[in-house]
């Protein structure tokens, strides 16, 4: 193995194998460097007020370590990590909103809630109104499964998956492509 490693020469599964194997300590540094870029991009889209970006990046690195430990080589690691980080940030965002609600204010000024959070609330409403099949498909997508894997797992044609997601999107006339 080269003394100079570059993460462009390794895919995620290879790096995770090297990390778990312990044969190359540089692999962990490479995957952290690789995913710091994605982590910062995701963190900045959530615009969380009460947290410093560096603190959230440290939390993202902790989530990355947890994802490396628990990744089962099914689906995309990239998707698995990004969904895990987004779920964590949504939880923080929800706690932020709960703090505002617990202040005893009768009305929350919607201008203080950014568009990203409003979209998340719309997605939750759509999720409540969706069919059982649509929920199953969405859950598997959020867990990082590819459409072909979902098709096999649920024993339905790939076109049916796309059809169900299209129906869901058109039902509320908002684009939720970033979720599905």
mmCIF file with all atom_site columns, C-alpha atoms in Angstrom:
data_model
loop_
_atom_site.group_PDB
_atom_site.id
_atom_site.type_symbol
_atom_site.label_atom_id
_atom_site.label_alt_id
_atom_site.label_comp_id
_atom_site.label_asym_id
_atom_site.label_entity_id
_atom_site.label_seq_id
_atom_site.pdbx_PDB_ins_code
_atom_site.Cartn_x
_atom_site.Cartn_y
_atom_site.Cartn_z
_atom_site.occupancy
_atom_site.B_iso_or_equiv
_atom_site.pdbx_formal_charge
_atom_site.auth_seq_id
_atom_site.auth_comp_id
_atom_site.auth_asym_id
_atom_site.auth_atom_id
_atom_site.pdbx_PDB_model_num
ATOM 1   C CA . UNK A 1 1   ? 0.000   0.000  0.000   1.00 0.00 ? 1   UNK A CA 1
ATOM 2   C CA . UNK A 1 2   ? 1.268   3.492  -0.839  1.00 0.00 ? 2   UNK A CA 1
ATOM 3   C CA . UNK A 1 3   ? 2.570   5.687  1.915   1.00 0.00 ? 3   UNK A CA 1
ATOM 4   C CA . UNK A 1 4   ? 0.660   8.572  0.328   1.00 0.00 ? 4   UNK A CA 1
ATOM 5   C CA . UNK A 1 5   ? -3.028  7.684  0.351   1.00 0.00 ? 5   UNK A CA 1
ATOM 6   C CA . UNK A 1 6   ? -5.680  9.685  -1.466  1.00 0.00 ? 6   UNK A CA 1
ATOM 7   C CA . UNK A 1 7   ? -9.357  9.075  -0.792  1.00 0.00 ? 7   UNK A CA 1
ATOM 8   C CA . UNK A 1 8   ? -10.053 9.473  -4.503  1.00 0.00 ? 8   UNK A CA 1
ATOM 9   C CA . UNK A 1 9   ? -8.371  6.096  -4.992  1.00 0.00 ? 9   UNK A CA 1
ATOM 10  C CA . UNK A 1 10  ? -10.708 4.331  -2.523  1.00 0.00 ? 10  UNK A CA 1
ATOM 11  C CA . UNK A 1 11  ? -14.451 4.012  -2.352  1.00 0.00 ? 11  UNK A CA 1
ATOM 12  C CA . UNK A 1 12  ? -16.272 4.350  0.963   1.00 0.00 ? 12  UNK A CA 1
ATOM 13  C CA . UNK A 1 13  ? -16.644 0.619  1.507   1.00 0.00 ? 13  UNK A CA 1
ATOM 14  C CA . UNK A 1 14  ? -12.892 0.104  1.066   1.00 0.00 ? 14  UNK A CA 1
ATOM 15  C CA . UNK A 1 15  ? -12.082 2.908  3.500   1.00 0.00 ? 15  UNK A CA 1
ATOM 16  C CA . UNK A 1 16  ? -14.534 1.529  6.059   1.00 0.00 ? 16  UNK A CA 1
ATOM 17  C CA . UNK A 1 17  ? -12.989 -1.905 5.696   1.00 0.00 ? 17  UNK A CA 1
ATOM 18  C CA . UNK A 1 18  ? -9.505  -0.437 6.300   1.00 0.00 ? 18  UNK A CA 1
ATOM 19  C CA . UNK A 1 19  ? -10.769 1.481  9.356   1.00 0.00 ? 19  UNK A CA 1
ATOM 20  C CA . UNK A 1 20  ? -12.461 -1.553 10.882  1.00 0.00 ? 20  UNK A CA 1
ATOM 21  C CA . UNK A 1 21  ? -9.506  -3.790 10.055  1.00 0.00 ? 21  UNK A CA 1
ATOM 22  C CA . UNK A 1 22  ? -7.098  -1.370 11.730  1.00 0.00 ? 22  UNK A CA 1
ATOM 23  C CA . UNK A 1 23  ? -4.440  -2.101 9.117   1.00 0.00 ? 23  UNK A CA 1
ATOM 24  C CA . UNK A 1 24  ? -4.224  1.496  7.947   1.00 0.00 ? 24  UNK A CA 1
ATOM 25  C CA . UNK A 1 25  ? -4.796  4.332  10.449  1.00 0.00 ? 25  UNK A CA 1
ATOM 26  C CA . UNK A 1 26  ? -4.673  6.874  7.603   1.00 0.00 ? 26  UNK A CA 1
ATOM 27  C CA . UNK A 1 27  ? -8.025  5.555  6.296   1.00 0.00 ? 27  UNK A CA 1
ATOM 28  C CA . UNK A 1 28  ? -9.948  7.186  9.151   1.00 0.00 ? 28  UNK A CA 1
ATOM 29  C CA . UNK A 1 29  ? -8.315  10.537 8.472   1.00 0.00 ? 29  UNK A CA 1
ATOM 30  C CA . UNK A 1 30  ? -9.165  10.209 4.780   1.00 0.00 ? 30  UNK A CA 1
ATOM 31  C CA . UNK A 1 31  ? -12.855 9.458  5.317   1.00 0.00 ? 31  UNK A CA 1
ATOM 32  C CA . UNK A 1 32  ? -13.168 12.288 7.874   1.00 0.00 ? 32  UNK A CA 1
ATOM 33  C CA . UNK A 1 33  ? -11.592 14.736 5.398   1.00 0.00 ? 33  UNK A CA 1
ATOM 34  C CA . UNK A 1 34  ? -13.877 13.472 2.643   1.00 0.00 ? 34  UNK A CA 1
ATOM 35  C CA . UNK A 1 35  ? -17.075 13.811 4.697   1.00 0.00 ? 35  UNK A CA 1
ATOM 36  C CA . UNK A 1 36  ? -16.223 17.153 6.335   1.00 0.00 ? 36  UNK A CA 1
ATOM 37  C CA . UNK A 1 37  ? -17.135 18.854 3.062   1.00 0.00 ? 37  UNK A CA 1
ATOM 38  C CA . UNK A 1 38  ? -20.551 17.166 2.945   1.00 0.00 ? 38  UNK A CA 1
ATOM 39  C CA . UNK A 1 39  ? -21.096 17.791 6.665   1.00 0.00 ? 39  UNK A CA 1
ATOM 40  C CA . UNK A 1 40  ? -20.461 21.527 6.323   1.00 0.00 ? 40  UNK A CA 1
ATOM 41  C CA . UNK A 1 41  ? -22.792 21.750 3.331   1.00 0.00 ? 41  UNK A CA 1
ATOM 42  C CA . UNK A 1 42  ? -25.614 20.008 5.218   1.00 0.00 ? 42  UNK A CA 1
ATOM 43  C CA . UNK A 1 43  ? -24.998 21.985 8.449   1.00 0.00 ? 43  UNK A CA 1
ATOM 44  C CA . UNK A 1 44  ? -25.143 25.304 6.589   1.00 0.00 ? 44  UNK A CA 1
ATOM 45  C CA . UNK A 1 45  ? -28.496 24.453 4.969   1.00 0.00 ? 45  UNK A CA 1
ATOM 46  C CA . UNK A 1 46  ? -30.151 24.012 8.374   1.00 0.00 ? 46  UNK A CA 1
ATOM 47  C CA . UNK A 1 47  ? -29.186 27.466 9.727   1.00 0.00 ? 47  UNK A CA 1
ATOM 48  C CA . UNK A 1 48  ? -29.315 26.398 13.368  1.00 0.00 ? 48  UNK A CA 1
ATOM 49  C CA . UNK A 1 49  ? -29.124 29.526 15.515  1.00 0.00 ? 49  UNK A CA 1
ATOM 50  C CA . UNK A 1 50  ? -27.924 28.401 18.943  1.00 0.00 ? 50  UNK A CA 1
ATOM 51  C CA . UNK A 1 51  ? -24.977 26.281 17.780  1.00 0.00 ? 51  UNK A CA 1
ATOM 52  C CA . UNK A 1 52  ? -21.544 27.206 16.475  1.00 0.00 ? 52  UNK A CA 1
ATOM 53  C CA . UNK A 1 53  ? -20.660 25.688 13.091  1.00 0.00 ? 53  UNK A CA 1
ATOM 54  C CA . UNK A 1 54  ? -17.500 24.108 14.555  1.00 0.00 ? 54  UNK A CA 1
ATOM 55  C CA . UNK A 1 55  ? -19.533 22.448 17.323  1.00 0.00 ? 55  UNK A CA 1
ATOM 56  C CA . UNK A 1 56  ? -21.962 21.041 14.784  1.00 0.00 ? 56  UNK A CA 1
ATOM 57  C CA . UNK A 1 57  ? -19.041 19.796 12.684  1.00 0.00 ? 57  UNK A CA 1
ATOM 58  C CA . UNK A 1 58  ? -17.693 17.975 15.753  1.00 0.00 ? 58  UNK A CA 1
ATOM 59  C CA . UNK A 1 59  ? -21.135 16.417 16.241  1.00 0.00 ? 59  UNK A CA 1
ATOM 60  C CA . UNK A 1 60  ? -21.142 15.451 12.552  1.00 0.00 ? 60  UNK A CA 1
ATOM 61  C CA . UNK A 1 61  ? -17.786 13.713 13.016  1.00 0.00 ? 61  UNK A CA 1
ATOM 62  C CA . UNK A 1 62  ? -19.253 11.790 15.948  1.00 0.00 ? 62  UNK A CA 1
ATOM 63  C CA . UNK A 1 63  ? -22.179 10.743 13.775  1.00 0.00 ? 63  UNK A CA 1
ATOM 64  C CA . UNK A 1 64  ? -19.701 9.722  11.069  1.00 0.00 ? 64  UNK A CA 1
ATOM 65  C CA . UNK A 1 65  ? -17.875 7.472  13.549  1.00 0.00 ? 65  UNK A CA 1
ATOM 66  C CA . UNK A 1 66  ? -21.172 5.913  14.613  1.00 0.00 ? 66  UNK A CA 1
ATOM 67  C CA . UNK A 1 67  ? -22.145 5.375  10.971  1.00 0.00 ? 67  UNK A CA 1
ATOM 68  C CA . UNK A 1 68  ? -18.800 3.691  10.265  1.00 0.00 ? 68  UNK A CA 1
ATOM 69  C CA . UNK A 1 69  ? -19.378 1.319  13.200  1.00 0.00 ? 69  UNK A CA 1
ATOM 70  C CA . UNK A 1 70  ? -22.964 0.464  12.273  1.00 0.00 ? 70  UNK A CA 1
ATOM 71  C CA . UNK A 1 71  ? -22.803 0.488  8.462   1.00 0.00 ? 71  UNK A CA 1
ATOM 72  C CA . UNK A 1 72  ? -23.830 -2.926 7.127   1.00 0.00 ? 72  UNK A CA 1
ATOM 73  C CA . UNK A 1 73  ? -22.549 -2.578 3.528   1.00 0.00 ? 73  UNK A CA 1
ATOM 74  C CA . UNK A 1 74  ? -26.158 -2.366 2.322   1.00 0.00 ? 74  UNK A CA 1
ATOM 75  C CA . UNK A 1 75  ? -26.967 0.682  0.249   1.00 0.00 ? 75  UNK A CA 1
ATOM 76  C CA . UNK A 1 76  ? -24.846 3.774  -0.104  1.00 0.00 ? 76  UNK A CA 1
ATOM 77  C CA . UNK A 1 77  ? -22.704 4.874  2.845   1.00 0.00 ? 77  UNK A CA 1
ATOM 78  C CA . UNK A 1 78  ? -22.930 8.460  1.544   1.00 0.00 ? 78  UNK A CA 1
ATOM 79  C CA . UNK A 1 79  ? -26.734 8.343  1.811   1.00 0.00 ? 79  UNK A CA 1
ATOM 80  C CA . UNK A 1 80  ? -26.635 6.528  5.150   1.00 0.00 ? 80  UNK A CA 1
ATOM 81  C CA . UNK A 1 81  ? -24.385 9.183  6.654   1.00 0.00 ? 81  UNK A CA 1
ATOM 82  C CA . UNK A 1 82  ? -26.153 12.202 5.141   1.00 0.00 ? 82  UNK A CA 1
ATOM 83  C CA . UNK A 1 83  ? -29.584 10.956 6.283   1.00 0.00 ? 83  UNK A CA 1
ATOM 84  C CA . UNK A 1 84  ? -28.205 10.265 9.785   1.00 0.00 ? 84  UNK A CA 1
ATOM 85  C CA . UNK A 1 85  ? -26.749 13.779 9.986   1.00 0.00 ? 85  UNK A CA 1
ATOM 86  C CA . UNK A 1 86  ? -29.939 15.381 8.639   1.00 0.00 ? 86  UNK A CA 1
ATOM 87  C CA . UNK A 1 87  ? -32.053 13.503 11.191  1.00 0.00 ? 87  UNK A CA 1
ATOM 88  C CA . UNK A 1 88  ? -29.780 14.733 13.985  1.00 0.00 ? 88  UNK A CA 1
ATOM 89  C CA . UNK A 1 89  ? -29.987 18.330 12.740  1.00 0.00 ? 89  UNK A CA 1
ATOM 90  C CA . UNK A 1 90  ? -33.781 18.109 12.369  1.00 0.00 ? 90  UNK A CA 1
ATOM 91  C CA . UNK A 1 91  ? -33.943 16.944 15.981  1.00 0.00 ? 91  UNK A CA 1
ATOM 92  C CA . UNK A 1 92  ? -31.912 19.986 17.051  1.00 0.00 ? 92  UNK A CA 1
ATOM 93  C CA . UNK A 1 93  ? -34.111 22.242 14.911  1.00 0.00 ? 93  UNK A CA 1
ATOM 94  C CA . UNK A 1 94  ? -37.235 20.760 16.542  1.00 0.00 ? 94  UNK A CA 1
ATOM 95  C CA . UNK A 1 95  ? -35.762 21.379 20.006  1.00 0.00 ? 95  UNK A CA 1
ATOM 96  C CA . UNK A 1 96  ? -35.090 24.961 18.949  1.00 0.00 ? 96  UNK A CA 1
ATOM 97  C CA . UNK A 1 97  ? -38.749 25.359 17.942  1.00 0.00 ? 97  UNK A CA 1
ATOM 98  C CA . UNK A 1 98  ? -39.986 23.721 21.159  1.00 0.00 ? 98  UNK A CA 1
ATOM 99  C CA . UNK A 1 99  ? -37.980 26.256 23.162  1.00 0.00 ? 99  UNK A CA 1
ATOM 100 C CA . UNK A 1 100 ? -39.765 29.062 21.328  1.00 0.00 ? 100 UNK A CA 1
ATOM 101 C CA . UNK A 1 101 ? -43.147 27.448 21.967  1.00 0.00 ? 101 UNK A CA 1
ATOM 102 C CA . UNK A 1 102 ? -42.417 26.918 25.681  1.00 0.00 ? 102 UNK A CA 1
ATOM 103 C CA . UNK A 1 103 ? -41.741 30.620 26.140  1.00 0.00 ? 103 UNK A CA 1
ATOM 104 C CA . UNK A 1 104 ? -45.495 31.007 26.351  1.00 0.00 ? 104 UNK A CA 1
ATOM 105 C CA . UNK A 1 105 ? -45.944 32.946 23.141  1.00 0.00 ? 105 UNK A CA 1
ATOM 106 C CA . UNK A 1 106 ? -49.341 32.408 21.579  1.00 0.00 ? 106 UNK A CA 1
ATOM 107 C CA . UNK A 1 107 ? -48.177 33.081 18.044  1.00 0.00 ? 107 UNK A CA 1
ATOM 108 C CA . UNK A 1 108 ? -44.873 32.171 16.477  1.00 0.00 ? 108 UNK A CA 1
ATOM 109 C CA . UNK A 1 109 ? -43.723 34.694 13.909  1.00 0.00 ? 109 UNK A CA 1
ATOM 110 C CA . UNK A 1 110 ? -43.273 32.595 10.746  1.00 0.00 ? 110 UNK A CA 1
ATOM 111 C CA . UNK A 1 111 ? -40.575 34.964 9.505   1.00 0.00 ? 111 UNK A CA 1
ATOM 112 C CA . UNK A 1 112 ? -38.271 33.628 12.228  1.00 0.00 ? 112 UNK A CA 1
ATOM 113 C CA . UNK A 1 113 ? -38.647 30.069 10.977  1.00 0.00 ? 113 UNK A CA 1
ATOM 114 C CA . UNK A 1 114 ? -36.544 29.608 7.848   1.00 0.00 ? 114 UNK A CA 1
ATOM 115 C CA . UNK A 1 115 ? -37.858 28.073 4.646   1.00 0.00 ? 115 UNK A CA 1
ATOM 116 C CA . UNK A 1 116 ? -35.961 24.813 5.218   1.00 0.00 ? 116 UNK A CA 1
ATOM 117 C CA . UNK A 1 117 ? -37.850 24.176 8.428   1.00 0.00 ? 117 UNK A CA 1
ATOM 118 C CA . UNK A 1 118 ? -41.212 25.081 6.888   1.00 0.00 ? 118 UNK A CA 1
ATOM 119 C CA . UNK A 1 119 ? -40.511 22.578 4.115   1.00 0.00 ? 119 UNK A CA 1
ATOM 120 C CA . UNK A 1 120 ? -39.730 19.948 6.770   1.00 0.00 ? 120 UNK A CA 1
ATOM 121 C CA . UNK A 1 121 ? -43.102 20.654 8.406   1.00 0.00 ? 121 UNK A CA 1
ATOM 122 C CA . UNK A 1 122 ? -44.830 20.261 5.003   1.00 0.00 ? 122 UNK A CA 1
ATOM 123 C CA . UNK A 1 123 ? -43.012 16.986 4.425   1.00 0.00 ? 123 UNK A CA 1
ATOM 124 C CA . UNK A 1 124 ? -44.242 15.721 7.805   1.00 0.00 ? 124 UNK A CA 1
ATOM 125 C CA . UNK A 1 125 ? -47.827 16.614 6.862   1.00 0.00 ? 125 UNK A CA 1
ATOM 126 C CA . UNK A 1 126 ? -47.472 14.839 3.532   1.00 0.00 ? 126 UNK A CA 1
ATOM 127 C CA . UNK A 1 127 ? -46.031 11.824 5.340   1.00 0.00 ? 127 UNK A CA 1
ATOM 128 C CA . UNK A 1 128 ? -49.075 11.687 7.621   1.00 0.00 ? 128 UNK A CA 1
ATOM 129 C CA . UNK A 1 129 ? -51.419 11.703 4.610   1.00 0.00 ? 129 UNK A CA 1
ATOM 130 C CA . UNK A 1 130 ? -49.421 9.169  2.584   1.00 0.00 ? 130 UNK A CA 1
ATOM 131 C CA . UNK A 1 131 ? -50.400 5.558  2.069   1.00 0.00 ? 131 UNK A CA 1
ATOM 132 C CA . UNK A 1 132 ? -48.735 2.691  3.905   1.00 0.00 ? 132 UNK A CA 1
ATOM 133 C CA . UNK A 1 133 ? -46.822 1.714  0.741   1.00 0.00 ? 133 UNK A CA 1
ATOM 134 C CA . UNK A 1 134 ? -45.621 5.283  0.226   1.00 0.00 ? 134 UNK A CA 1
ATOM 135 C CA . UNK A 1 135 ? -44.392 5.393  3.838   1.00 0.00 ? 135 UNK A CA 1
ATOM 136 C CA . UNK A 1 136 ? -42.570 2.085  3.450   1.00 0.00 ? 136 UNK A CA 1
ATOM 137 C CA . UNK A 1 137 ? -40.880 3.334  0.274   1.00 0.00 ? 137 UNK A CA 1
ATOM 138 C CA . UNK A 1 138 ? -39.927 6.659  1.876   1.00 0.00 ? 138 UNK A CA 1
ATOM 139 C CA . UNK A 1 139 ? -38.525 4.935  4.973   1.00 0.00 ? 139 UNK A CA 1
ATOM 140 C CA . UNK A 1 140 ? -36.340 2.644  2.868   1.00 0.00 ? 140 UNK A CA 1
ATOM 141 C CA . UNK A 1 141 ? -35.114 5.556  0.744   1.00 0.00 ? 141 UNK A CA 1
ATOM 142 C CA . UNK A 1 142 ? -34.220 7.534  3.864   1.00 0.00 ? 142 UNK A CA 1
ATOM 143 C CA . UNK A 1 143 ? -32.341 4.504  5.179   1.00 0.00 ? 143 UNK A CA 1
ATOM 144 C CA . UNK A 1 144 ? -30.157 4.591  2.066   1.00 0.00 ? 144 UNK A CA 1
ATOM 145 C CA . UNK A 1 145 ? -31.611 1.804  -0.040  1.00 0.00 ? 145 UNK A CA 1
ATOM 146 C CA . UNK A 1 146 ? -31.502 2.124  -3.822  1.00 0.00 ? 146 UNK A CA 1
ATOM 147 C CA . UNK A 1 147 ? -34.743 1.917  -5.808  1.00 0.00 ? 147 UNK A CA 1
ATOM 148 C CA . UNK A 1 148 ? -33.769 -1.519 -7.147  1.00 0.00 ? 148 UNK A CA 1
ATOM 149 C CA . UNK A 1 149 ? -33.198 -2.773 -3.597  1.00 0.00 ? 149 UNK A CA 1
ATOM 150 C CA . UNK A 1 150 ? -36.560 -1.367 -2.473  1.00 0.00 ? 150 UNK A CA 1
ATOM 151 C CA . UNK A 1 151 ? -38.231 -3.086 -5.415  1.00 0.00 ? 151 UNK A CA 1
ATOM 152 C CA . UNK A 1 152 ? -36.823 -6.458 -4.323  1.00 0.00 ? 152 UNK A CA 1
ATOM 153 C CA . UNK A 1 153 ? -37.507 -5.869 -0.628  1.00 0.00 ? 153 UNK A CA 1
ATOM 154 C CA . UNK A 1 154 ? -41.165 -4.885 -1.124  1.00 0.00 ? 154 UNK A CA 1
ATOM 155 C CA . UNK A 1 155 ? -41.670 -7.204 -4.103  1.00 0.00 ? 155 UNK A CA 1
ATOM 156 C CA . UNK A 1 156 ? -43.027 -4.443 -6.349  1.00 0.00 ? 156 UNK A CA 1
ATOM 157 C CA . UNK A 1 157 ? -41.894 -3.171 -9.762  1.00 0.00 ? 157 UNK A CA 1
ATOM 158 C CA . UNK A 1 158 ? -39.506 -0.202 -9.908  1.00 0.00 ? 158 UNK A CA 1
ATOM 159 C CA . UNK A 1 159 ? -42.064 1.790  -11.911 1.00 0.00 ? 159 UNK A CA 1
ATOM 160 C CA . UNK A 1 160 ? -44.551 1.398  -9.040  1.00 0.00 ? 160 UNK A CA 1
ATOM 161 C CA . UNK A 1 161 ? -42.035 3.032  -6.671  1.00 0.00 ? 161 UNK A CA 1
ATOM 162 C CA . UNK A 1 162 ? -41.625 6.027  -8.975  1.00 0.00 ? 162 UNK A CA 1
ATOM 163 C CA . UNK A 1 163 ? -45.397 6.213  -9.486  1.00 0.00 ? 163 UNK A CA 1
ATOM 164 C CA . UNK A 1 164 ? -46.086 6.266  -5.731  1.00 0.00 ? 164 UNK A CA 1
ATOM 165 C CA . UNK A 1 165 ? -43.502 8.997  -5.136  1.00 0.00 ? 165 UNK A CA 1
ATOM 166 C CA . UNK A 1 166 ? -44.922 11.057 -8.029  1.00 0.00 ? 166 UNK A CA 1
ATOM 167 C CA . UNK A 1 167 ? -48.434 10.739 -6.571  1.00 0.00 ? 167 UNK A CA 1
ATOM 168 C CA . UNK A 1 168 ? -47.104 11.879 -3.223  1.00 0.00 ? 168 UNK A CA 1
ATOM 169 C CA . UNK A 1 169 ? -45.337 14.904 -4.711  1.00 0.00 ? 169 UNK A CA 1
ATOM 170 C CA . UNK A 1 170 ? -48.332 15.992 -6.788  1.00 0.00 ? 170 UNK A CA 1
ATOM 171 C CA . UNK A 1 171 ? -50.705 15.632 -3.855  1.00 0.00 ? 171 UNK A CA 1
ATOM 172 C CA . UNK A 1 172 ? -49.241 18.702 -2.186  1.00 0.00 ? 172 UNK A CA 1
ATOM 173 C CA . UNK A 1 173 ? -47.687 20.441 -5.223  1.00 0.00 ? 173 UNK A CA 1
ATOM 174 C CA . UNK A 1 174 ? -44.347 21.028 -3.526  1.00 0.00 ? 174 UNK A CA 1
ATOM 175 C CA . UNK A 1 175 ? -41.090 19.519 -4.627  1.00 0.00 ? 175 UNK A CA 1
ATOM 176 C CA . UNK A 1 176 ? -39.690 17.163 -2.058  1.00 0.00 ? 176 UNK A CA 1
ATOM 177 C CA . UNK A 1 177 ? -37.051 15.655 -4.322  1.00 0.00 ? 177 UNK A CA 1
ATOM 178 C CA . UNK A 1 178 ? -34.386 16.248 -1.705  1.00 0.00 ? 178 UNK A CA 1
ATOM 179 C CA . UNK A 1 179 ? -36.210 13.745 0.519   1.00 0.00 ? 179 UNK A CA 1
ATOM 180 C CA . UNK A 1 180 ? -37.143 11.178 -2.124  1.00 0.00 ? 180 UNK A CA 1
#
